[in-house]
mmCIF file with all atom_site columns, C-alpha atoms in Angstrom:
data_model
loop_
_atom_site.group_PDB
_atom_site.id
_atom_site.type_symbol
_atom_site.label_atom_id
_atom_site.label_alt_id
_atom_site.label_comp_id
_atom_site.label_asym_id
_atom_site.label_entity_id
_atom_site.label_seq_id
_atom_site.pdbx_PDB_ins_code
_atom_site.Cartn_x
_atom_site.Cartn_y
_atom_site.Cartn_z
_atom_site.occupancy
_atom_site.B_iso_or_equiv
_atom_site.pdbx_formal_charge
_atom_site.auth_seq_id
_atom_site.auth_comp_id
_atom_site.auth_asym_id
_atom_site.auth_atom_id
_atom_site.pdbx_PDB_model_num
ATOM 1   C CA . MET A 1 1   ? 0.000   0.000  0.000  1.00 55.00 ? 1   MET A CA 1
ATOM 2   C CA . LYS A 1 2   ? 1.487   3.303  -1.074 1.00 62.00 ? 2   LYS A CA 1
ATOM 3   C CA . LEU A 1 3   ? 0.718   6.461  0.908  1.00 58.00 ? 3   LEU A CA 1
ATOM 4   C CA . SER A 1 4   ? 0.304   9.875  -0.687 1.00 62.00 ? 4   SER A CA 1
ATOM 5   C CA . VAL A 1 5   ? 2.435   12.825 0.427  1.00 57.00 ? 5   VAL A CA 1
ATOM 6   C CA . PHE A 1 6   ? -0.623  14.273 2.192  1.00 55.00 ? 6   PHE A CA 1
ATOM 7   C CA . SER A 1 7   ? -1.212  10.998 4.062  1.00 52.00 ? 7   SER A CA 1
ATOM 8   C CA . LYS A 1 8   ? 2.441   10.791 5.114  1.00 54.00 ? 8   LYS A CA 1
ATOM 9   C CA . THR A 1 9   ? 2.378   14.400 6.341  1.00 57.00 ? 9   THR A CA 1
ATOM 10  C CA . LEU A 1 10  ? -0.855  13.843 8.247  1.00 49.00 ? 10  LEU A CA 1
ATOM 11  C CA . LEU A 1 11  ? 0.545   10.677 9.806  1.00 53.00 ? 11  LEU A CA 1
ATOM 12  C CA . ALA A 1 12  ? 3.734   12.487 10.857 1.00 54.00 ? 12  ALA A CA 1
ATOM 13  C CA . ILE A 1 13  ? 1.773   15.355 12.431 1.00 57.00 ? 13  ILE A CA 1
ATOM 14  C CA . THR A 1 14  ? -0.515  12.945 14.281 1.00 53.00 ? 14  THR A CA 1
ATOM 15  C CA . ALA A 1 15  ? 2.434   10.942 15.614 1.00 50.00 ? 15  ALA A CA 1
ATOM 16  C CA . THR A 1 16  ? 4.203   14.110 16.782 1.00 51.00 ? 16  THR A CA 1
ATOM 17  C CA . MET A 1 17  ? 1.073   15.357 18.548 1.00 51.00 ? 17  MET A CA 1
ATOM 18  C CA . ALA A 1 18  ? 0.559   11.989 20.242 1.00 50.00 ? 18  ALA A CA 1
ATOM 19  C CA . MET A 1 19  ? 4.134   11.914 21.509 1.00 48.00 ? 19  MET A CA 1
ATOM 20  C CA . THR A 1 20  ? 3.888   15.491 22.771 1.00 49.00 ? 20  THR A CA 1
ATOM 21  C CA . ALA A 1 21  ? 0.583   14.859 24.548 1.00 50.00 ? 21  ALA A CA 1
ATOM 22  C CA . CYS A 1 22  ? 2.037   11.864 26.398 1.00 55.00 ? 22  CYS A CA 1
ATOM 23  C CA . GLN A 1 23  ? 5.281   13.582 27.290 1.00 62.00 ? 23  GLN A CA 1
ATOM 24  C CA . LYS A 1 24  ? 6.182   13.120 30.956 1.00 73.00 ? 24  LYS A CA 1
ATOM 25  C CA . HIS A 1 25  ? 7.601   16.200 32.648 1.00 78.00 ? 25  HIS A CA 1
ATOM 26  C CA . PRO A 1 26  ? 9.982   15.884 35.591 1.00 88.00 ? 26  PRO A CA 1
ATOM 27  C CA . GLU A 1 27  ? 8.221   16.888 38.801 1.00 95.00 ? 27  GLU A CA 1
ATOM 28  C CA . ILE A 1 28  ? 9.858   19.278 41.249 1.00 96.00 ? 28  ILE A CA 1
ATOM 29  C CA . ASP A 1 29  ? 8.982   19.204 44.952 1.00 97.00 ? 29  ASP A CA 1
ATOM 30  C CA . PHE A 1 30  ? 8.487   22.629 46.491 1.00 97.00 ? 30  PHE A CA 1
ATOM 31  C CA . ALA A 1 31  ? 7.316   24.654 49.467 1.00 98.00 ? 31  ALA A CA 1
ATOM 32  C CA . GLY A 1 32  ? 6.499   28.334 49.464 1.00 97.00 ? 32  GLY A CA 1
ATOM 33  C CA . LYS A 1 33  ? 4.053   31.159 50.044 1.00 97.00 ? 33  LYS A CA 1
ATOM 34  C CA . VAL A 1 34  ? 1.438   32.603 47.685 1.00 97.00 ? 34  VAL A CA 1
ATOM 35  C CA . ILE A 1 35  ? 2.268   36.306 47.329 1.00 94.00 ? 35  ILE A CA 1
ATOM 36  C CA . ASP A 1 36  ? -0.051  37.273 44.451 1.00 92.00 ? 36  ASP A CA 1
ATOM 37  C CA . ILE A 1 37  ? -2.737  35.899 42.149 1.00 92.00 ? 37  ILE A CA 1
ATOM 38  C CA . ARG A 1 38  ? -2.967  37.019 38.524 1.00 90.00 ? 38  ARG A CA 1
ATOM 39  C CA . GLN A 1 39  ? -5.862  36.495 36.128 1.00 88.00 ? 39  GLN A CA 1
ATOM 40  C CA . CYS A 1 40  ? -5.017  34.366 33.091 1.00 86.00 ? 40  CYS A CA 1
ATOM 41  C CA . THR A 1 41  ? -7.950  35.397 30.885 1.00 84.00 ? 41  THR A CA 1
ATOM 42  C CA . SER A 1 42  ? -10.469 38.206 30.850 1.00 76.00 ? 42  SER A CA 1
ATOM 43  C CA . ALA A 1 43  ? -13.412 35.779 30.959 1.00 71.00 ? 43  ALA A CA 1
ATOM 44  C CA . LEU A 1 44  ? -15.407 36.420 34.126 1.00 63.00 ? 44  LEU A CA 1
ATOM 45  C CA . LEU A 1 45  ? -16.109 32.772 34.885 1.00 59.00 ? 45  LEU A CA 1
ATOM 46  C CA . ASP A 1 46  ? -12.655 31.440 34.026 1.00 61.00 ? 46  ASP A CA 1
ATOM 47  C CA . ASN A 1 47  ? -10.907 30.366 37.205 1.00 72.00 ? 47  ASN A CA 1
ATOM 48  C CA . ASN A 1 48  ? -7.524  29.670 35.593 1.00 81.00 ? 48  ASN A CA 1
ATOM 49  C CA . MET A 1 49  ? -5.262  31.958 37.560 1.00 91.00 ? 49  MET A CA 1
ATOM 50  C CA . GLY A 1 50  ? -1.521  32.358 37.811 1.00 92.00 ? 50  GLY A CA 1
ATOM 51  C CA . TYR A 1 51  ? -0.357  31.955 41.391 1.00 95.00 ? 51  TYR A CA 1
ATOM 52  C CA . VAL A 1 52  ? 2.799   33.907 42.158 1.00 95.00 ? 52  VAL A CA 1
ATOM 53  C CA . ILE A 1 53  ? 4.749   31.808 44.638 1.00 97.00 ? 53  ILE A CA 1
ATOM 54  C CA . GLN A 1 54  ? 7.836   32.733 46.650 1.00 96.00 ? 54  GLN A CA 1
ATOM 55  C CA . LEU A 1 55  ? 9.654   29.422 46.976 1.00 97.00 ? 55  LEU A CA 1
ATOM 56  C CA . ASP A 1 56  ? 11.224  28.303 50.252 1.00 97.00 ? 56  ASP A CA 1
ATOM 57  C CA . TYR A 1 57  ? 12.721  25.426 48.276 1.00 96.00 ? 57  TYR A CA 1
ATOM 58  C CA . PRO A 1 58  ? 14.102  24.599 45.813 1.00 95.00 ? 58  PRO A CA 1
ATOM 59  C CA . ASP A 1 59  ? 16.316  27.658 45.804 1.00 90.00 ? 59  ASP A CA 1
ATOM 60  C CA . SER A 1 60  ? 17.705  26.955 42.331 1.00 91.00 ? 60  SER A CA 1
ATOM 61  C CA . ILE A 1 61  ? 14.483  27.987 40.543 1.00 91.00 ? 61  ILE A CA 1
ATOM 62  C CA . GLY A 1 62  ? 12.737  31.325 40.433 1.00 92.00 ? 62  GLY A CA 1
ATOM 63  C CA . GLY A 1 63  ? 13.095  34.901 39.395 1.00 93.00 ? 63  GLY A CA 1
ATOM 64  C CA . THR A 1 64  ? 13.251  38.228 41.178 1.00 92.00 ? 64  THR A CA 1
ATOM 65  C CA . ILE A 1 65  ? 10.547  40.883 41.516 1.00 90.00 ? 65  ILE A CA 1
ATOM 66  C CA . GLU A 1 66  ? 10.104  44.130 43.386 1.00 87.00 ? 66  GLU A CA 1
ATOM 67  C CA . THR A 1 67  ? 7.319   44.176 45.978 1.00 82.00 ? 67  THR A CA 1
ATOM 68  C CA . GLU A 1 68  ? 6.125   46.760 48.472 1.00 84.00 ? 68  GLU A CA 1
ATOM 69  C CA . ALA A 1 69  ? 8.358   45.062 51.048 1.00 83.00 ? 69  ALA A CA 1
ATOM 70  C CA . GLY A 1 70  ? 11.426  45.161 48.784 1.00 88.00 ? 70  GLY A CA 1
ATOM 71  C CA . THR A 1 71  ? 13.144  42.696 46.477 1.00 91.00 ? 71  THR A CA 1
ATOM 72  C CA . ALA A 1 72  ? 11.712  39.164 46.499 1.00 90.00 ? 72  ALA A CA 1
ATOM 73  C CA . THR A 1 73  ? 13.698  36.237 45.098 1.00 93.00 ? 73  THR A CA 1
ATOM 74  C CA . GLY A 1 74  ? 12.807  32.639 44.261 1.00 95.00 ? 74  GLY A CA 1
ATOM 75  C CA . ILE A 1 75  ? 9.552   33.665 42.542 1.00 96.00 ? 75  ILE A CA 1
ATOM 76  C CA . ILE A 1 76  ? 7.622   31.407 40.135 1.00 96.00 ? 76  ILE A CA 1
ATOM 77  C CA . VAL A 1 77  ? 4.114   31.492 38.627 1.00 95.00 ? 77  VAL A CA 1
ATOM 78  C CA . LEU A 1 78  ? 2.167   28.215 38.889 1.00 96.00 ? 78  LEU A CA 1
ATOM 79  C CA . TYR A 1 79  ? -1.133  27.281 37.238 1.00 94.00 ? 79  TYR A CA 1
ATOM 80  C CA . GLU A 1 80  ? -3.921  24.710 37.618 1.00 93.00 ? 80  GLU A CA 1
ATOM 81  C CA . PRO A 1 81  ? -4.101  24.031 41.359 1.00 94.00 ? 81  PRO A CA 1
ATOM 82  C CA . ASN A 1 82  ? -6.372  21.188 42.461 1.00 92.00 ? 82  ASN A CA 1
ATOM 83  C CA . ARG A 1 83  ? -7.917  23.335 45.197 1.00 91.00 ? 83  ARG A CA 1
ATOM 84  C CA . LEU A 1 84  ? -8.533  26.948 46.149 1.00 90.00 ? 84  LEU A CA 1
ATOM 85  C CA . ILE A 1 85  ? -5.507  28.786 47.437 1.00 94.00 ? 85  ILE A CA 1
ATOM 86  C CA . TYR A 1 86  ? -5.200  32.368 48.585 1.00 95.00 ? 86  TYR A CA 1
ATOM 87  C CA . VAL A 1 87  ? -2.585  35.082 49.054 1.00 95.00 ? 87  VAL A CA 1
ATOM 88  C CA . ASP A 1 88  ? -0.504  34.383 52.193 1.00 96.00 ? 88  ASP A CA 1
ATOM 89  C CA . ASP A 1 89  ? -1.216  30.626 52.091 1.00 97.00 ? 89  ASP A CA 1
ATOM 90  C CA . HIS A 1 90  ? 1.859   28.514 52.835 1.00 98.00 ? 90  HIS A CA 1
ATOM 91  C CA . ILE A 1 91  ? 1.774   25.617 50.407 1.00 98.00 ? 91  ILE A CA 1
ATOM 92  C CA . HIS A 1 92  ? 3.832   22.600 49.391 1.00 98.00 ? 92  HIS A CA 1
ATOM 93  C CA . GLY A 1 93  ? 3.653   19.873 46.774 1.00 97.00 ? 93  GLY A CA 1
ATOM 94  C CA . SER A 1 94  ? 5.122   19.423 43.310 1.00 97.00 ? 94  SER A CA 1
ATOM 95  C CA . PHE A 1 95  ? 4.996   21.018 39.876 1.00 97.00 ? 95  PHE A CA 1
ATOM 96  C CA . TYR A 1 96  ? 6.584   20.772 36.465 1.00 97.00 ? 96  TYR A CA 1
ATOM 97  C CA . LEU A 1 97  ? 8.130   23.658 34.575 1.00 96.00 ? 97  LEU A CA 1
ATOM 98  C CA . ASP A 1 98  ? 6.301   24.951 31.492 1.00 93.00 ? 98  ASP A CA 1
ATOM 99  C CA . ASP A 1 99  ? 7.611   28.359 30.448 1.00 89.00 ? 99  ASP A CA 1
ATOM 100 C CA . LYS A 1 100 ? 5.166   28.453 27.536 1.00 89.00 ? 100 LYS A CA 1
ATOM 101 C CA . TYR A 1 101 ? 2.046   27.930 29.663 1.00 89.00 ? 101 TYR A CA 1
ATOM 102 C CA . SER A 1 102 ? 0.742   31.506 29.690 1.00 88.00 ? 102 SER A CA 1
ATOM 103 C CA . ARG A 1 103 ? 1.482   32.043 25.997 1.00 88.00 ? 103 ARG A CA 1
ATOM 104 C CA . ALA A 1 104 ? -0.487  28.892 25.135 1.00 89.00 ? 104 ALA A CA 1
ATOM 105 C CA . ASN A 1 105 ? -3.363  29.221 27.634 1.00 87.00 ? 105 ASN A CA 1
ATOM 106 C CA . CYS A 1 106 ? -3.768  32.843 28.742 1.00 86.00 ? 106 CYS A CA 1
ATOM 107 C CA . SER A 1 107 ? -5.102  35.905 26.988 1.00 86.00 ? 107 SER A CA 1
ATOM 108 C CA . LEU A 1 108 ? -3.705  38.298 29.613 1.00 82.00 ? 108 LEU A CA 1
ATOM 109 C CA . HIS A 1 109 ? 0.065   38.777 29.672 1.00 77.00 ? 109 HIS A CA 1
ATOM 110 C CA . TYR A 1 110 ? 1.768   40.831 32.350 1.00 74.00 ? 110 TYR A CA 1
ATOM 111 C CA . THR A 1 111 ? 4.789   42.895 31.424 1.00 72.00 ? 111 THR A CA 1
ATOM 112 C CA . ASP A 1 112 ? 5.834   43.878 34.941 1.00 71.00 ? 112 ASP A CA 1
ATOM 113 C CA . PHE A 1 113 ? 7.724   40.620 35.456 1.00 77.00 ? 113 PHE A CA 1
ATOM 114 C CA . ASP A 1 114 ? 9.299   37.745 33.557 1.00 83.00 ? 114 ASP A CA 1
ATOM 115 C CA . LEU A 1 115 ? 9.213   34.669 35.777 1.00 92.00 ? 115 LEU A CA 1
ATOM 116 C CA . PRO A 1 116 ? 9.506   30.917 35.312 1.00 94.00 ? 116 PRO A CA 1
ATOM 117 C CA . GLU A 1 117 ? 6.120   29.213 34.907 1.00 94.00 ? 117 GLU A CA 1
ATOM 118 C CA . GLY A 1 118 ? 4.870   25.793 35.831 1.00 95.00 ? 118 GLY A CA 1
ATOM 119 C CA . VAL A 1 119 ? 1.848   23.615 36.486 1.00 95.00 ? 119 VAL A CA 1
ATOM 120 C CA . PHE A 1 120 ? 0.897   22.144 39.870 1.00 96.00 ? 120 PHE A CA 1
ATOM 121 C CA . THR A 1 121 ? 0.874   18.338 40.010 1.00 96.00 ? 121 THR A CA 1
ATOM 122 C CA . LYS A 1 122 ? 0.367   17.995 43.793 1.00 96.00 ? 122 LYS A CA 1
ATOM 123 C CA . LEU A 1 123 ? -0.719  20.682 46.215 1.00 96.00 ? 123 LEU A CA 1
ATOM 124 C CA . SER A 1 124 ? -1.321  20.929 49.960 1.00 95.00 ? 124 SER A CA 1
ATOM 125 C CA . VAL A 1 125 ? -1.946  23.966 52.137 1.00 95.00 ? 125 VAL A CA 1
ATOM 126 C CA . ASP A 1 126 ? 0.058   24.016 55.379 1.00 90.00 ? 126 ASP A CA 1
#
């Protein structure tokens, strides 16, 4: 059976998408404090928010921002928690890095910081 160029291209695209969808990301254990919550879209009923976390650990990940209290380090934005969390909550769990998350899933993009992004995989509030 001979495949056309279109069929081969479609098959290649489908295979690439399937491999990408099943890709396993390394999980990173963390602990930290929620210092801000940013809207991801302008839709009123969309609850996909970006949670700005100041990490206690690991200390090898995170950016720096200026806050009212001064310079904060070890900052990351995490998405898709499995529960409600609020500013000042101390949290721990795990996440995977995805620096393209907001570009792929959010319509609002903040220009006041450029921080690493990730997605929660496990979450507990202390």
